Amino acid sequence: VAAGGNGVNMSAQVITLSSGKGGVGKTTAVANIAVALAAEGAKVVCLDGDIGLRTLDVVMGLENRIVYDLVDVIEGRCKLRQAMIRDKHFPELHLIPAAQTRDKNAVSPSDMVRVCKELRPNHDFVLIDSPAGIERGFRNAIAPADRVIVVTNPEVSAVRDADRVIGILEAEEKGKPALIINRLNPGLVKQHDMLSAEDVIDLLGITLIGVVPEDETVIVSSNRGTPVAQDPRSRAGQAFRNIAKRILGQDVPFLDVDKQAGIWDRLQKMTGRR
Amino acid sequence: MGWLMPKRSASRAKERLQLVLIHDRTDITPAELDALRSQRLVADIPLRSVTRRRAE
């Protein structure tokens, strides 16, 4: 998909980020990948799929600008355009927030397909932040997806839930998702007290699209409502920018997060990127 | 000297996950899997099989 389309014959790619387990960094990943794609010139809309537990707006620093939300669009109280909040830094990046106090059943998979159909002609990417779990909200989030990215942490519980989600996606014929391993601690991996990226890939058997190192700048950025992808010095930010480039089809080498080139050379061979 | 050191937690995590993912993907309970093992009916279940079937 070419970024920075001129509005002629555009059709957005709909990408859903999911994980099964909560708290692995899905929302952070959506916000950062969206910012990084927008910085590359892509027209991007983020859609918060977690009805009742709105989070993406605060991570993007847009909470004060919300007037309408996704449920308002679906129930016809506003036009889609009215619910789209423009980002502070990137005019071609928008957020459609989740409703905060509504019934989760207010949104159906067909509603999500309809909203995305309306968004496709004018954008390059629609990024959907799936809620945790494998119930209604998750089904809504994957319904319009052209591509799903599973986010996990190198921990037993997160990897197990990621595997469950991968199984459901295959059963739903959504194809094999790509994998983001988030919050990898290189020091712990080095002392063999954390699953390595290779271990996680080996267990889940899907293609890696990014490894994001554990990085305090993510917390600081989240406090400020400025995604870390905008910080040129942040290693996590660099990892998210690389993921965005890979989504755009660029061949970007994986970060040497633990400064041991041998491991990453092998990793890149495993994932077919070398 | 590695044999003097206790096994680090990452390899334990991977072993536990390998077992738990087999259960999840095949919908066989740990007890059933042990029973099959004891009858030598299960030698190895590849984790990276091409078709990943599991119970919905």
Short mmCIF file of C-alpha atoms in Angstrom, two decimals:
data_model
loop_
_atom_site.label_atom_id
_atom_site.label_comp_id
_atom_site.label_asym_id
_atom_site.label_seq_id
_atom_site.Cartn_x
_atom_site.Cartn_y
_atom_site.Cartn_z
CA VAL A 1 0.00 0.00 0.00
CA ALA A 2 1.43 3.33 -0.98
CA ALA A 3 1.42 5.98 1.69
CA GLY A 4 0.46 9.56 1.14
CA GLY A 5 -2.23 8.83 -1.37
CA ASN A 6 -3.69 11.75 -3.22
CA GLY A 7 -7.26 10.73 -2.68
CA VAL A 8 -7.61 9.09 -6.08
CA ASN A 9 -8.59 5.42 -5.97
CA MET A 10 -7.50 5.08 -2.37
CA SER A 11 -8.60 2.07 -0.40
CA ALA A 12 -7.34 1.81 3.12
CA GLN A 13 -5.85 -1.33 4.51
CA VAL A 14 -7.66 -2.20 7.75
CA ILE A 15 -5.25 -3.53 10.37
CA THR A 16 -6.45 -4.81 13.74
CA LEU A 17 -4.12 -5.16 16.71
CA SER A 18 -5.13 -7.88 19.10
CA SER A 19 -3.59 -9.89 21.93
CA GLY A 20 -6.04 -11.91 23.96
CA LYS A 21 -4.43 -10.88 27.23
CA GLY A 22 -4.90 -7.33 28.46
CA GLY A 23 -2.07 -5.00 29.36
CA VAL A 24 0.48 -6.19 26.80
CA GLY A 25 0.65 -2.80 25.08
CA LYS A 26 -1.92 -3.00 22.27
CA THR A 27 -3.15 0.56 22.68
CA THR A 28 0.41 1.90 22.92
CA ALA A 29 1.31 -0.04 19.79
CA VAL A 30 -1.73 1.29 17.86
CA ALA A 31 -0.97 4.90 18.84
CA ASN A 32 2.70 4.61 17.97
CA ILE A 33 2.30 2.75 14.71
CA ALA A 34 -0.36 5.26 13.68
CA VAL A 35 1.92 8.20 14.47
CA ALA A 36 4.83 6.55 12.66
CA LEU A 37 2.68 5.82 9.58
CA ALA A 38 1.40 9.41 9.60
CA ALA A 39 5.00 10.66 9.84
CA GLU A 40 5.70 8.65 6.67
CA GLY A 41 2.93 10.58 4.96
CA ALA A 42 0.10 8.05 5.25
CA LYS A 43 -3.50 9.03 5.91
CA VAL A 44 -4.43 7.09 9.03
CA VAL A 45 -7.53 6.63 11.18
CA CYS A 46 -7.34 4.90 14.55
CA LEU A 47 -10.47 3.24 15.82
CA ASP A 48 -10.79 2.44 19.53
CA GLY A 49 -12.65 -0.86 19.63
CA ASP A 50 -12.91 -1.14 23.39
CA ILE A 51 -16.47 0.02 24.01
CA GLY A 52 -16.90 1.04 27.64
CA LEU A 53 -13.16 1.26 28.36
CA ARG A 54 -11.90 4.15 26.27
CA THR A 55 -8.07 4.30 26.29
CA LEU A 56 -6.64 5.24 22.92
CA ASP A 57 -7.63 8.91 23.28
CA VAL A 58 -5.48 9.43 26.39
CA VAL A 59 -2.50 7.59 24.92
CA MET A 60 -2.71 9.86 21.87
CA GLY A 61 -3.30 12.94 24.06
CA LEU A 62 -6.65 13.73 22.42
CA GLU A 63 -9.03 13.18 25.36
CA ASN A 64 -10.02 16.85 25.57
CA ARG A 65 -11.22 16.99 21.99
CA ILE A 66 -13.88 14.28 22.08
CA VAL A 67 -17.41 15.32 21.17
CA TYR A 68 -18.80 12.23 19.44
CA ASP A 69 -17.75 8.59 19.57
CA LEU A 70 -18.08 5.36 17.61
CA VAL A 71 -21.48 4.50 19.07
CA ASP A 72 -22.78 7.97 18.13
CA VAL A 73 -21.76 7.21 14.53
CA ILE A 74 -23.34 3.76 14.54
CA GLU A 75 -26.58 4.98 16.10
CA GLY A 76 -26.79 7.91 13.67
CA ARG A 77 -26.36 10.80 16.12
CA CYS A 78 -23.50 12.22 14.06
CA LYS A 79 -21.74 11.80 10.75
CA LEU A 80 -18.54 9.74 10.67
CA ARG A 81 -16.50 12.85 9.93
CA GLN A 82 -17.80 14.56 13.09
CA ALA A 83 -16.47 11.74 15.31
CA MET A 84 -13.01 11.86 13.74
CA ILE A 85 -10.62 13.79 15.99
CA ARG A 86 -7.64 15.31 14.24
CA ASP A 87 -4.24 14.65 15.84
CA LYS A 88 -2.34 17.59 17.33
CA HIS A 89 0.82 16.99 15.29
CA PHE A 90 -0.26 15.14 12.16
CA PRO A 91 -3.23 16.62 10.28
CA GLU A 92 -3.71 13.37 8.32
CA LEU A 93 -4.02 11.28 11.50
CA HIS A 94 -7.44 10.91 13.12
CA LEU A 95 -8.97 9.04 16.04
CA ILE A 96 -12.49 7.69 16.35
CA PRO A 97 -12.90 7.19 20.12
CA ALA A 98 -14.79 4.40 21.83
CA ALA A 99 -17.95 5.19 23.77
CA GLN A 100 -17.23 5.33 27.47
CA THR A 101 -20.47 4.44 29.19
CA ARG A 102 -22.42 2.51 26.59
CA ASP A 103 -23.54 -1.07 26.40
CA LYS A 104 -20.90 -3.22 24.67
CA ASN A 105 -23.64 -4.74 22.51
CA ALA A 106 -24.18 -1.34 20.90
CA VAL A 107 -21.63 -2.34 18.24
CA SER A 108 -21.81 -5.39 15.98
CA PRO A 109 -19.29 -6.88 13.53
CA SER A 110 -21.39 -5.61 10.61
CA ASP A 111 -21.35 -2.08 12.10
CA MET A 112 -17.55 -2.20 12.14
CA VAL A 113 -17.45 -3.43 8.55
CA ARG A 114 -19.79 -0.58 7.54
CA VAL A 115 -17.74 2.10 9.32
CA CYS A 116 -14.50 0.82 7.78
CA LYS A 117 -16.11 0.67 4.34
CA GLU A 118 -16.91 4.36 4.70
CA LEU A 119 -13.36 5.15 5.84
CA ARG A 120 -11.53 3.12 3.18
CA PRO A 121 -11.85 5.47 0.17
CA ASN A 122 -10.18 8.43 1.89
CA HIS A 123 -7.38 6.82 3.87
CA ASP A 124 -4.32 4.62 3.57
CA PHE A 125 -4.75 2.77 6.86
CA VAL A 126 -7.44 2.12 9.44
CA LEU A 127 -5.87 0.82 12.67
CA ILE A 128 -8.27 -0.87 15.08
CA ASP A 129 -7.39 -1.28 18.75
CA SER A 130 -9.07 -4.52 19.81
CA PRO A 131 -10.20 -4.97 23.40
CA ALA A 132 -8.62 -7.75 25.45
CA GLY A 133 -10.42 -11.07 25.51
CA ILE A 134 -11.96 -13.13 22.73
CA GLU A 135 -15.57 -12.06 23.06
CA ARG A 136 -17.84 -9.56 21.30
CA GLY A 137 -15.41 -6.62 21.21
CA PHE A 138 -12.67 -8.80 19.78
CA ARG A 139 -15.05 -10.22 17.15
CA ASN A 140 -16.07 -6.67 16.24
CA ALA A 141 -12.45 -5.60 15.90
CA ILE A 142 -11.40 -8.44 13.60
CA ALA A 143 -14.54 -8.41 11.42
CA PRO A 144 -13.36 -5.66 9.00
CA ALA A 145 -9.63 -6.50 9.22
CA ASP A 146 -7.59 -7.13 6.11
CA ARG A 147 -4.69 -7.97 8.33
CA VAL A 148 -4.29 -8.72 12.03
CA ILE A 149 -1.23 -8.04 14.15
CA VAL A 150 -0.97 -9.95 17.42
CA VAL A 151 0.83 -8.14 20.23
CA THR A 152 2.38 -10.17 23.00
CA ASN A 153 4.93 -9.92 25.80
CA PRO A 154 7.66 -12.52 26.29
CA GLU A 155 5.76 -14.02 29.24
CA VAL A 156 3.98 -17.35 29.66
CA SER A 157 0.45 -15.96 30.12
CA ALA A 158 0.67 -13.46 27.25
CA VAL A 159 2.12 -16.02 24.82
CA ARG A 160 -0.56 -18.55 25.71
CA ASP A 161 -3.34 -16.04 25.07
CA ALA A 162 -1.68 -14.90 21.84
CA ASP A 163 -1.69 -18.52 20.67
CA ARG A 164 -5.40 -18.78 21.40
CA VAL A 165 -6.09 -15.62 19.37
CA ILE A 166 -3.97 -16.93 16.48
CA GLY A 167 -6.04 -20.13 16.52
CA ILE A 168 -9.31 -18.19 16.39
CA LEU A 169 -8.03 -16.00 13.55
CA GLU A 170 -7.10 -19.10 11.56
CA ALA A 171 -10.49 -20.67 12.30
CA GLU A 172 -12.12 -17.43 11.09
CA GLU A 173 -9.98 -17.62 7.94
CA LYS A 174 -8.32 -14.28 8.65
CA GLY A 175 -4.99 -15.78 7.67
CA LYS A 176 -1.85 -15.91 9.73
CA PRO A 177 -1.38 -12.71 11.70
CA ALA A 178 1.95 -10.93 12.14
CA LEU A 179 3.56 -10.72 15.56
CA ILE A 180 4.82 -7.83 17.68
CA ILE A 181 6.82 -8.83 20.75
CA ASN A 182 6.48 -5.91 23.11
CA ARG A 183 8.43 -5.06 26.27
CA LEU A 184 11.35 -7.37 25.67
CA ASN A 185 13.99 -6.83 28.33
CA PRO A 186 17.37 -7.54 26.67
CA GLY A 187 19.17 -7.88 30.03
CA LEU A 188 16.76 -10.56 31.24
CA VAL A 189 16.97 -12.38 27.90
CA LYS A 190 20.76 -12.29 28.11
CA GLN A 191 20.72 -13.88 31.56
CA HIS A 192 18.17 -16.46 30.31
CA ASP A 193 15.41 -15.22 32.60
CA MET A 194 13.08 -14.01 29.83
CA LEU A 195 11.82 -15.76 26.71
CA SER A 196 13.81 -14.51 23.74
CA ALA A 197 12.17 -13.31 20.54
CA GLU A 198 13.33 -16.56 18.94
CA ASP A 199 11.59 -18.58 21.69
CA VAL A 200 8.30 -16.72 21.16
CA ILE A 201 8.44 -17.09 17.36
CA ASP A 202 9.27 -20.76 17.77
CA LEU A 203 6.25 -21.28 20.03
CA LEU A 204 3.70 -19.26 18.06
CA GLY A 205 4.88 -20.08 14.54
CA ILE A 206 3.93 -16.76 12.93
CA THR A 207 5.95 -14.07 11.20
CA LEU A 208 7.57 -11.37 13.28
CA ILE A 209 6.92 -7.75 12.32
CA GLY A 210 8.63 -6.08 15.28
CA VAL A 211 10.33 -6.42 18.64
CA VAL A 212 9.87 -3.48 20.97
CA PRO A 213 12.33 -3.26 23.85
CA GLU A 214 11.14 -2.39 27.35
CA ASP A 215 11.75 1.34 27.58
CA GLU A 216 10.94 3.89 30.29
CA THR A 217 10.35 6.55 27.65
CA VAL A 218 7.06 4.78 26.81
CA ILE A 219 5.71 5.60 30.29
CA VAL A 220 6.96 9.19 30.11
CA SER A 221 5.39 9.66 26.68
CA SER A 222 2.15 8.10 27.86
CA ASN A 223 2.08 10.54 30.79
CA ARG A 224 2.41 13.41 28.33
CA GLY A 225 -0.03 12.00 25.78
CA THR A 226 2.65 12.08 23.09
CA PRO A 227 3.35 8.68 21.54
CA VAL A 228 6.99 7.64 21.87
CA ALA A 229 7.32 7.16 18.10
CA GLN A 230 7.73 10.95 17.98
CA ASP A 231 10.84 10.77 20.17
CA PRO A 232 13.87 10.26 17.93
CA ARG A 233 16.04 9.12 20.87
CA SER A 234 13.71 6.42 22.15
CA ARG A 235 14.59 2.83 21.27
CA ALA A 236 10.96 1.77 21.65
CA GLY A 237 10.03 4.67 19.39
CA GLN A 238 12.55 3.46 16.82
CA ALA A 239 11.08 -0.05 17.02
CA PHE A 240 7.57 1.32 16.35
CA ARG A 241 8.85 3.44 13.45
CA ASN A 242 10.44 0.31 12.00
CA ILE A 243 7.17 -1.60 12.33
CA ALA A 244 5.39 1.17 10.43
CA LYS A 245 7.98 0.97 7.66
CA ARG A 246 7.54 -2.80 7.45
CA ILE A 247 3.77 -2.30 7.18
CA LEU A 248 4.51 0.04 4.27
CA GLY A 249 6.45 -2.79 2.64
CA GLN A 250 9.95 -1.56 3.38
CA ASP A 251 12.65 -4.07 4.26
CA VAL A 252 13.94 -2.79 7.60
CA PRO A 253 16.47 -4.79 9.63
CA PHE A 254 15.40 -5.71 13.14
CA LEU A 255 16.80 -3.60 15.98
CA ASP A 256 19.80 -5.02 17.75
CA VAL A 257 17.98 -4.59 21.06
CA ASP A 258 20.42 -6.67 23.07
CA LYS A 259 23.48 -5.59 21.14
CA GLN A 260 24.25 -9.19 20.23
CA ALA A 261 24.30 -9.21 16.48
CA GLY A 262 24.55 -12.99 16.28
CA ILE A 263 21.10 -13.52 17.76
CA TRP A 264 19.48 -10.94 15.52
CA ASP A 265 21.18 -12.27 12.44
CA ARG A 266 19.69 -15.66 13.23
CA LEU A 267 16.31 -14.09 13.98
CA GLN A 268 16.24 -12.31 10.67
CA LYS A 269 17.12 -15.52 8.87
CA MET A 270 14.30 -17.30 10.72
CA THR A 271 11.77 -14.70 9.66
CA GLY A 272 12.93 -14.72 6.07
CA ARG A 273 14.02 -11.11 6.12
CA ARG A 274 17.61 -11.84 5.13
CA MET B 1 30.37 -25.37 35.09
CA GLY B 2 26.89 -25.03 33.63
CA TRP B 3 25.82 -28.31 35.23
CA LEU B 4 26.27 -26.73 38.66
CA MET B 5 23.87 -23.90 37.89
CA PRO B 6 20.12 -24.32 38.31
CA LYS B 7 18.11 -24.12 35.07
CA ARG B 8 17.24 -20.48 34.30
CA SER B 9 13.61 -19.47 34.20
CA ALA B 10 13.37 -18.77 30.46
CA SER B 11 13.87 -22.41 29.52
CA ARG B 12 11.34 -23.42 32.16
CA ALA B 13 8.88 -20.91 30.69
CA LYS B 14 9.39 -22.34 27.21
CA GLU B 15 8.94 -25.94 28.39
CA ARG B 16 5.74 -25.02 30.24
CA LEU B 17 4.41 -23.16 27.23
CA GLN B 18 5.19 -26.02 24.86
CA LEU B 19 3.10 -28.31 27.01
CA VAL B 20 0.25 -25.88 27.61
CA LEU B 21 -0.02 -24.96 23.91
CA ILE B 22 -0.29 -28.63 22.99
CA HIS B 23 -3.22 -28.91 25.38
CA ASP B 24 -4.84 -25.74 24.07
CA ARG B 25 -4.41 -26.61 20.40
CA THR B 26 -5.58 -30.20 20.63
CA ASP B 27 -8.12 -29.78 23.42
CA ILE B 28 -6.50 -32.70 25.22
CA THR B 29 -6.32 -32.24 28.98
CA PRO B 30 -2.96 -32.69 30.72
CA ALA B 31 -4.29 -35.86 32.38
CA GLU B 32 -5.39 -37.33 29.04
CA LEU B 33 -2.05 -36.47 27.49
CA ASP B 34 -0.23 -38.20 30.34
CA ALA B 35 -2.42 -41.24 29.86
CA LEU B 36 -1.60 -41.33 26.14
CA ARG B 37 2.08 -40.92 26.94
CA SER B 38 2.02 -43.77 29.42
CA GLN B 39 0.55 -46.00 26.71
CA ARG B 40 3.33 -44.78 24.36
CA LEU B 41 0.71 -43.46 21.97
CA VAL B 42 2.20 -39.98 21.97
CA ALA B 43 5.84 -39.65 21.05
CA ASP B 44 5.98 -36.06 19.89
CA ILE B 45 3.52 -33.41 18.85
CA PRO B 46 5.12 -30.84 16.56
CA LEU B 47 4.33 -27.34 17.72
CA ARG B 48 4.89 -25.68 14.38
CA SER B 49 2.50 -27.82 12.41
CA VAL B 50 1.22 -26.33 9.17
CA THR B 51 -2.44 -26.71 10.07
CA ARG B 52 -3.21 -25.60 13.58
CA ARG B 53 -6.50 -27.19 14.53
CA ARG B 54 -8.05 -26.46 17.84
CA ALA B 55 -11.42 -26.62 19.51
CA GLU B 56 -13.56 -23.52 19.27
#
